[in-house]
Amino acid sequence: MSLKTQAFIYQLLSFAVLFIGFRFLIDAYTNLTGFWIPLTAFIIGTILSPKFQAVKSNDGEKLFMSWIFMKGIKQIK
């Protein structure tokens, strides 16, 4: 599996976990109704989920992650 595909899958899974979690939390603990619940969960999930990117370099392809809760960029693979 290519690193671009892995980056996409990691980003999708991390967003999905945060989106589903926040969707249930928002539904249980706020007075929001209708489409505001998933919209708010989408915005929070987008902001808080880590960003993954595959980059080609002289040493080959590498996978990097950036997250709001980490300082700097971390090399994954």
PDB file of N, CA and C in Angstrom:
ATOM      1  N   MET A   1       0.844  -1.163   0.000  1.00  0.00           N
ATOM      2  CA  MET A   1       0.000   0.000   0.000  1.00  0.00           C
ATOM      3  C   MET A   1       0.902   1.242   0.000  1.00  0.00           C
ATOM      4  N   SER A   2       0.588   2.194  -0.854  1.00  0.00           N
ATOM      5  CA  SER A   2       1.438   3.386  -0.952  1.00  0.00           C
ATOM      6  C   SER A   2       1.234   4.287   0.271  1.00  0.00           C
ATOM      7  N   LEU A   3       2.201   5.142   0.511  1.00  0.00           N
ATOM      8  CA  LEU A   3       2.122   6.029   1.662  1.00  0.00           C
ATOM      9  C   LEU A   3       1.029   7.080   1.503  1.00  0.00           C
ATOM     10  N   LYS A   4       0.712   7.456   0.265  1.00  0.00           N
ATOM     11  CA  LYS A   4      -0.389   8.398   0.061  1.00  0.00           C
ATOM     12  C   LYS A   4      -1.712   7.774   0.483  1.00  0.00           C
ATOM     13  N   THR A   5      -1.871   6.493   0.171  1.00  0.00           N
ATOM     14  CA  THR A   5      -3.082   5.779   0.575  1.00  0.00           C
ATOM     15  C   THR A   5      -3.131   5.632   2.087  1.00  0.00           C
ATOM     16  N   GLN A   6      -2.014   5.321   2.702  1.00  0.00           N
ATOM     17  CA  GLN A   6      -1.958   5.213   4.156  1.00  0.00           C
ATOM     18  C   GLN A   6      -2.283   6.552   4.819  1.00  0.00           C
ATOM     19  N   ALA A   7      -1.755   7.639   4.274  1.00  0.00           N
ATOM     20  CA  ALA A   7      -2.034   8.964   4.821  1.00  0.00           C
ATOM     21  C   ALA A   7      -3.524   9.268   4.743  1.00  0.00           C
ATOM     22  N   PHE A   8      -4.138   8.932   3.623  1.00  0.00           N
ATOM     23  CA  PHE A   8      -5.573   9.162   3.466  1.00  0.00           C
ATOM     24  C   PHE A   8      -6.376   8.338   4.465  1.00  0.00           C
ATOM     25  N   ILE A   9      -6.017   7.074   4.634  1.00  0.00           N
ATOM     26  CA  ILE A   9      -6.743   6.199   5.554  1.00  0.00           C
ATOM     27  C   ILE A   9      -6.569   6.664   6.994  1.00  0.00           C
ATOM     28  N   TYR A  10      -5.348   7.026   7.390  1.00  0.00           N
ATOM     29  CA  TYR A  10      -5.106   7.522   8.746  1.00  0.00           C
ATOM     30  C   TYR A  10      -5.910   8.791   9.014  1.00  0.00           C
ATOM     31  N   GLN A  11      -5.929   9.693   8.054  1.00  0.00           N
ATOM     32  CA  GLN A  11      -6.648  10.947   8.225  1.00  0.00           C
ATOM     33  C   GLN A  11      -8.153  10.692   8.299  1.00  0.00           C
ATOM     34  N   LEU A  12      -8.649   9.800   7.458  1.00  0.00           N
ATOM     35  CA  LEU A  12     -10.068   9.472   7.463  1.00  0.00           C
ATOM     36  C   LEU A  12     -10.478   8.823   8.782  1.00  0.00           C
ATOM     37  N   LEU A  13      -9.683   7.873   9.263  1.00  0.00           N
ATOM     38  CA  LEU A  13     -10.017   7.186  10.514  1.00  0.00           C
ATOM     39  C   LEU A  13      -9.958   8.133  11.717  1.00  0.00           C
ATOM     40  N   SER A  14      -8.943   8.984  11.760  1.00  0.00           N
ATOM     41  CA  SER A  14      -8.834   9.906  12.891  1.00  0.00           C
ATOM     42  C   SER A  14      -9.992  10.908  12.887  1.00  0.00           C
ATOM     43  N   PHE A  15     -10.378  11.391  11.702  1.00  0.00           N
ATOM     44  CA  PHE A  15     -11.517  12.304  11.626  1.00  0.00           C
ATOM     45  C   PHE A  15     -12.805  11.585  12.014  1.00  0.00           C
ATOM     46  N   ALA A  16     -12.995  10.357  11.529  1.00  0.00           N
ATOM     47  CA  ALA A  16     -14.221   9.616  11.813  1.00  0.00           C
ATOM     48  C   ALA A  16     -14.389   9.365  13.310  1.00  0.00           C
ATOM     49  N   VAL A  17     -13.310   8.979  13.982  1.00  0.00           N
ATOM     50  CA  VAL A  17     -13.387   8.735  15.423  1.00  0.00           C
ATOM     51  C   VAL A  17     -13.775  10.019  16.164  1.00  0.00           C
ATOM     52  N   LEU A  18     -13.135  11.125  15.817  1.00  0.00           N
ATOM     53  CA  LEU A  18     -13.455  12.389  16.478  1.00  0.00           C
ATOM     54  C   LEU A  18     -14.867  12.857  16.134  1.00  0.00           C
ATOM     55  N   PHE A  19     -15.271  12.731  14.879  1.00  0.00           N
ATOM     56  CA  PHE A  19     -16.603  13.162  14.458  1.00  0.00           C
ATOM     57  C   PHE A  19     -17.692  12.387  15.193  1.00  0.00           C
ATOM     58  N   ILE A  20     -17.575  11.059  15.222  1.00  0.00           N
ATOM     59  CA  ILE A  20     -18.597  10.238  15.875  1.00  0.00           C
ATOM     60  C   ILE A  20     -18.635  10.518  17.372  1.00  0.00           C
ATOM     61  N   GLY A  21     -17.470  10.619  17.987  1.00  0.00           N
ATOM     62  CA  GLY A  21     -17.422  10.924  19.421  1.00  0.00           C
ATOM     63  C   GLY A  21     -18.045  12.264  19.759  1.00  0.00           C
ATOM     64  N   PHE A  22     -17.667  13.302  19.033  1.00  0.00           N
ATOM     65  CA  PHE A  22     -18.209  14.627  19.300  1.00  0.00           C
ATOM     66  C   PHE A  22     -19.688  14.719  18.930  1.00  0.00           C
ATOM     67  N   ARG A  23     -20.117  13.958  17.938  1.00  0.00           N
ATOM     68  CA  ARG A  23     -21.530  13.981  17.564  1.00  0.00           C
ATOM     69  C   ARG A  23     -22.386  13.484  18.726  1.00  0.00           C
ATOM     70  N   PHE A  24     -21.980  12.397  19.354  1.00  0.00           N
ATOM     71  CA  PHE A  24     -22.739  11.883  20.488  1.00  0.00           C
ATOM     72  C   PHE A  24     -22.623  12.795  21.709  1.00  0.00           C
ATOM     73  N   LEU A  25     -21.449  13.367  21.945  1.00  0.00           N
ATOM     74  CA  LEU A  25     -21.287  14.289  23.070  1.00  0.00           C
ATOM     75  C   LEU A  25     -22.131  15.543  22.891  1.00  0.00           C
ATOM     76  N   ILE A  26     -22.138  16.091  21.695  1.00  0.00           N
ATOM     77  CA  ILE A  26     -22.926  17.294  21.426  1.00  0.00           C
ATOM     78  C   ILE A  26     -24.408  16.992  21.562  1.00  0.00           C
ATOM     79  N   ASP A  27     -24.831  15.831  21.071  1.00  0.00           N
ATOM     80  CA  ASP A  27     -26.238  15.447  21.171  1.00  0.00           C
ATOM     81  C   ASP A  27     -26.660  15.279  22.629  1.00  0.00           C
ATOM     82  N   ALA A  28     -25.794  14.716  23.453  1.00  0.00           N
ATOM     83  CA  ALA A  28     -26.144  14.434  24.842  1.00  0.00           C
ATOM     84  C   ALA A  28     -26.056  15.666  25.745  1.00  0.00           C
ATOM     85  N   TYR A  29     -25.113  16.576  25.484  1.00  0.00           N
ATOM     86  CA  TYR A  29     -24.835  17.633  26.451  1.00  0.00           C
ATOM     87  C   TYR A  29     -25.146  19.048  25.977  1.00  0.00           C
ATOM     88  N   THR A  30     -25.738  19.214  24.811  1.00  0.00           N
ATOM     89  CA  THR A  30     -26.125  20.552  24.364  1.00  0.00           C
ATOM     90  C   THR A  30     -27.588  20.548  23.960  1.00  0.00           C
ATOM     91  N   ASN A  31     -28.100  21.710  23.695  1.00  0.00           N
ATOM     92  CA  ASN A  31     -29.498  21.852  23.265  1.00  0.00           C
ATOM     93  C   ASN A  31     -29.609  21.990  21.748  1.00  0.00           C
ATOM     94  N   LEU A  32     -28.563  21.653  21.016  1.00  0.00           N
ATOM     95  CA  LEU A  32     -28.609  21.749  19.568  1.00  0.00           C
ATOM     96  C   LEU A  32     -29.528  20.676  19.005  1.00  0.00           C
ATOM     97  N   THR A  33     -30.193  21.008  17.897  1.00  0.00           N
ATOM     98  CA  THR A  33     -31.096  20.055  17.254  1.00  0.00           C
ATOM     99  C   THR A  33     -30.873  20.084  15.752  1.00  0.00           C
ATOM    100  N   GLY A  34     -31.387  19.067  15.083  1.00  0.00           N
ATOM    101  CA  GLY A  34     -31.363  19.020  13.630  1.00  0.00           C
ATOM    102  C   GLY A  34     -29.964  18.879  13.061  1.00  0.00           C
ATOM    103  N   PHE A  35     -29.726  19.589  11.950  1.00  0.00           N
ATOM    104  CA  PHE A  35     -28.443  19.469  11.269  1.00  0.00           C
ATOM    105  C   PHE A  35     -27.310  20.182  12.001  1.00  0.00           C
ATOM    106  N   TRP A  36     -27.619  20.935  13.057  1.00  0.00           N
ATOM    107  CA  TRP A  36     -26.576  21.638  13.812  1.00  0.00           C
ATOM    108  C   TRP A  36     -25.675  20.679  14.562  1.00  0.00           C
ATOM    109  N   ILE A  37     -26.195  19.530  14.955  1.00  0.00           N
ATOM    110  CA  ILE A  37     -25.390  18.546  15.690  1.00  0.00           C
ATOM    111  C   ILE A  37     -24.266  18.008  14.809  1.00  0.00           C
ATOM    112  N   PRO A  38     -24.555  17.423  13.630  1.00  0.00           N
ATOM    113  CA  PRO A  38     -23.447  16.928  12.805  1.00  0.00           C
ATOM    114  C   PRO A  38     -22.574  18.043  12.240  1.00  0.00           C
ATOM    115  N   LEU A  39     -23.142  19.213  11.988  1.00  0.00           N
ATOM    116  CA  LEU A  39     -22.344  20.331  11.480  1.00  0.00           C
ATOM    117  C   LEU A  39     -21.316  20.771  12.515  1.00  0.00           C
ATOM    118  N   THR A  40     -21.741  20.890  13.768  1.00  0.00           N
ATOM    119  CA  THR A  40     -20.817  21.269  14.833  1.00  0.00           C
ATOM    120  C   THR A  40     -19.759  20.196  15.048  1.00  0.00           C
ATOM    121  N   ALA A  41     -20.171  18.918  15.017  1.00  0.00           N
ATOM    122  CA  ALA A  41     -19.215  17.818  15.167  1.00  0.00           C
ATOM    123  C   ALA A  41     -18.224  17.801  14.001  1.00  0.00           C
ATOM    124  N   PHE A  42     -18.686  18.121  12.787  1.00  0.00           N
ATOM    125  CA  PHE A  42     -17.803  18.185  11.625  1.00  0.00           C
ATOM    126  C   PHE A  42     -16.742  19.266  11.801  1.00  0.00           C
ATOM    127  N   ILE A  43     -17.148  20.435  12.242  1.00  0.00           N
ATOM    128  CA  ILE A  43     -16.200  21.542  12.415  1.00  0.00           C
ATOM    129  C   ILE A  43     -15.177  21.216  13.498  1.00  0.00           C
ATOM    130  N   ILE A  44     -15.636  20.689  14.633  1.00  0.00           N
ATOM    131  CA  ILE A  44     -14.720  20.329  15.711  1.00  0.00           C
ATOM    132  C   ILE A  44     -13.781  19.212  15.272  1.00  0.00           C
ATOM    133  N   GLY A  45     -14.316  18.200  14.586  1.00  0.00           N
ATOM    134  CA  GLY A  45     -13.488  17.095  14.101  1.00  0.00           C
ATOM    135  C   GLY A  45     -12.449  17.551  13.099  1.00  0.00           C
ATOM    136  N   THR A  46     -12.821  18.468  12.221  1.00  0.00           N
ATOM    137  CA  THR A  46     -11.883  18.990  11.224  1.00  0.00           C
ATOM    138  C   THR A  46     -10.748  19.752  11.892  1.00  0.00           C
ATOM    139  N   ILE A  47     -11.063  20.542  12.883  1.00  0.00           N
ATOM    140  CA  ILE A  47     -10.039  21.344  13.558  1.00  0.00           C
ATOM    141  C   ILE A  47      -9.114  20.477  14.413  1.00  0.00           C
ATOM    142  N   LEU A  48      -9.672  19.498  15.120  1.00  0.00           N
ATOM    143  CA  LEU A  48      -8.893  18.734  16.087  1.00  0.00           C
ATOM    144  C   LEU A  48      -8.217  17.490  15.531  1.00  0.00           C
ATOM    145  N   SER A  49      -8.591  17.034  14.344  1.00  0.00           N
ATOM    146  CA  SER A  49      -7.992  15.794  13.826  1.00  0.00           C
ATOM    147  C   SER A  49      -6.577  16.060  13.298  1.00  0.00           C
ATOM    148  N   PRO A  50      -5.686  15.079  13.467  1.00  0.00           N
ATOM    149  CA  PRO A  50      -4.327  15.241  12.947  1.00  0.00           C
ATOM    150  C   PRO A  50      -4.304  15.205  11.427  1.00  0.00           C
ATOM    151  N   LYS A  51      -3.322  15.870  10.856  1.00  0.00           N
ATOM    152  CA  LYS A  51      -3.170  15.921   9.400  1.00  0.00           C
ATOM    153  C   LYS A  51      -1.993  15.035   9.002  1.00  0.00           C
ATOM    154  N   PHE A  52      -2.215  14.150   8.039  1.00  0.00           N
ATOM    155  CA  PHE A  52      -1.188  13.242   7.548  1.00  0.00           C
ATOM    156  C   PHE A  52      -0.861  13.598   6.105  1.00  0.00           C
ATOM    157  N   GLN A  53       0.429  13.477   5.734  1.00  0.00           N
ATOM    158  CA  GLN A  53       0.844  13.786   4.371  1.00  0.00           C
ATOM    159  C   GLN A  53       2.044  12.925   3.988  1.00  0.00           C
ATOM    160  N   ALA A  54       1.988  12.385   2.767  1.00  0.00           N
ATOM    161  CA  ALA A  54       3.106  11.627   2.210  1.00  0.00           C
ATOM    162  C   ALA A  54       3.920  12.573   1.333  1.00  0.00           C
ATOM    163  N   VAL A  55       5.239  12.557   1.515  1.00  0.00           N
ATOM    164  CA  VAL A  55       6.136  13.468   0.792  1.00  0.00           C
ATOM    165  C   VAL A  55       7.249  12.649   0.160  1.00  0.00           C
ATOM    166  N   LYS A  56       7.520  12.937  -1.111  1.00  0.00           N
ATOM    167  CA  LYS A  56       8.656  12.300  -1.777  1.00  0.00           C
ATOM    168  C   LYS A  56       9.899  13.146  -1.531  1.00  0.00           C
ATOM    169  N   SER A  57      10.979  12.474  -1.132  1.00  0.00           N
ATOM    170  CA  SER A  57      12.241  13.167  -0.895  1.00  0.00           C
ATOM    171  C   SER A  57      13.354  12.386  -1.586  1.00  0.00           C
ATOM    172  N   ASN A  58      14.577  12.845  -1.402  1.00  0.00           N
ATOM    173  CA  ASN A  58      15.720  12.148  -1.986  1.00  0.00           C
ATOM    174  C   ASN A  58      15.913  10.763  -1.381  1.00  0.00           C
ATOM    175  N   ASP A  59      15.498  10.596  -0.128  1.00  0.00           N
ATOM    176  CA  ASP A  59      15.631   9.317   0.568  1.00  0.00           C
ATOM    177  C   ASP A  59      14.458   8.377   0.311  1.00  0.00           C
ATOM    178  N   GLY A  60      13.492   8.778  -0.477  1.00  0.00           N
ATOM    179  CA  GLY A  60      12.302   7.979  -0.737  1.00  0.00           C
ATOM    180  C   GLY A  60      11.070   8.682  -0.188  1.00  0.00           C
ATOM    181  N   GLU A  61       9.964   7.979  -0.214  1.00  0.00           N
ATOM    182  CA  GLU A  61       8.713   8.557   0.257  1.00  0.00           C
ATOM    183  C   GLU A  61       8.617   8.448   1.782  1.00  0.00           C
ATOM    184  N   LYS A  62       8.136   9.509   2.432  1.00  0.00           N
ATOM    185  CA  LYS A  62       8.014   9.542   3.883  1.00  0.00           C
ATOM    186  C   LYS A  62       6.621  10.025   4.265  1.00  0.00           C
ATOM    187  N   LEU A  63       6.166   9.582   5.428  1.00  0.00           N
ATOM    188  CA  LEU A  63       4.850   9.951   5.933  1.00  0.00           C
ATOM    189  C   LEU A  63       5.026  10.851   7.149  1.00  0.00           C
ATOM    190  N   PHE A  64       4.368  12.010   7.122  1.00  0.00           N
ATOM    191  CA  PHE A  64       4.470  12.984   8.202  1.00  0.00           C
ATOM    192  C   PHE A  64       3.097  13.250   8.799  1.00  0.00           C
ATOM    193  N   MET A  65       3.108  13.663  10.087  1.00  0.00           N
ATOM    194  CA  MET A  65       1.878  13.994  10.791  1.00  0.00           C
ATOM    195  C   MET A  65       2.046  15.327  11.503  1.00  0.00           C
ATOM    196  N   SER A  66       1.028  16.138  11.422  1.00  0.00           N
ATOM    197  CA  SER A  66       0.980  17.401  12.141  1.00  0.00           C
ATOM    198  C   SER A  66      -0.325  17.423  12.928  1.00  0.00           C
ATOM    199  N   TRP A  67      -0.243  17.889  14.192  1.00  0.00           N
ATOM    200  CA  TRP A  67      -1.433  17.902  15.032  1.00  0.00           C
ATOM    201  C   TRP A  67      -1.402  19.139  15.899  1.00  0.00           C
ATOM    202  N   ILE A  68      -2.554  19.671  16.193  1.00  0.00           N
ATOM    203  CA  ILE A  68      -2.662  20.899  16.970  1.00  0.00           C
ATOM    204  C   ILE A  68      -2.108  20.719  18.388  1.00  0.00           C
ATOM    205  N   PHE A  69      -2.136  19.484  18.908  1.00  0.00           N
ATOM    206  CA  PHE A  69      -1.670  19.217  20.263  1.00  0.00           C
ATOM    207  C   PHE A  69      -0.192  18.832  20.340  1.00  0.00           C
ATOM    208  N   MET A  70       0.489  18.787  19.197  1.00  0.00           N
ATOM    209  CA  MET A  70       1.925  18.466  19.160  1.00  0.00           C
ATOM    210  C   MET A  70       2.693  19.649  18.598  1.00  0.00           C
ATOM    211  N   LYS A  71       3.876  19.833  19.101  1.00  0.00           N
ATOM    212  CA  LYS A  71       4.730  20.894  18.590  1.00  0.00           C
ATOM    213  C   LYS A  71       5.518  20.358  17.404  1.00  0.00           C
ATOM    214  N   GLY A  72       5.427  21.010  16.278  1.00  0.00           N
ATOM    215  CA  GLY A  72       6.182  20.613  15.112  1.00  0.00           C
ATOM    216  C   GLY A  72       5.523  19.488  14.309  1.00  0.00           C
ATOM    217  N   ILE A  73       6.306  18.929  13.414  1.00  0.00           N
ATOM    218  CA  ILE A  73       5.848  17.869  12.515  1.00  0.00           C
ATOM    219  C   ILE A  73       6.595  16.595  12.873  1.00  0.00           C
ATOM    220  N   LYS A  74       5.871  15.487  12.953  1.00  0.00           N
ATOM    221  CA  LYS A  74       6.465  14.212  13.338  1.00  0.00           C
ATOM    222  C   LYS A  74       6.512  13.274  12.133  1.00  0.00           C
ATOM    223  N   GLN A  75       7.652  12.634  11.921  1.00  0.00           N
ATOM    224  CA  GLN A  75       7.783  11.657  10.835  1.00  0.00           C
ATOM    225  C   GLN A  75       7.259  10.315  11.327  1.00  0.00           C
ATOM    226  N   ILE A  76       6.312   9.737  10.595  1.00  0.00           N
ATOM    227  CA  ILE A  76       5.713   8.464  10.975  1.00  0.00           C
ATOM    228  C   ILE A  76       6.476   7.301  10.345  1.00  0.00           C
ATOM    229  N   LYS A  77       6.660   7.346   9.023  1.00  0.00           N
ATOM    230  CA  LYS A  77       7.376   6.294   8.303  1.00  0.00           C
ATOM    231  C   LYS A  77       8.367   6.912   7.347  1.00  0.00           C
TER     232      LYS A  77
END
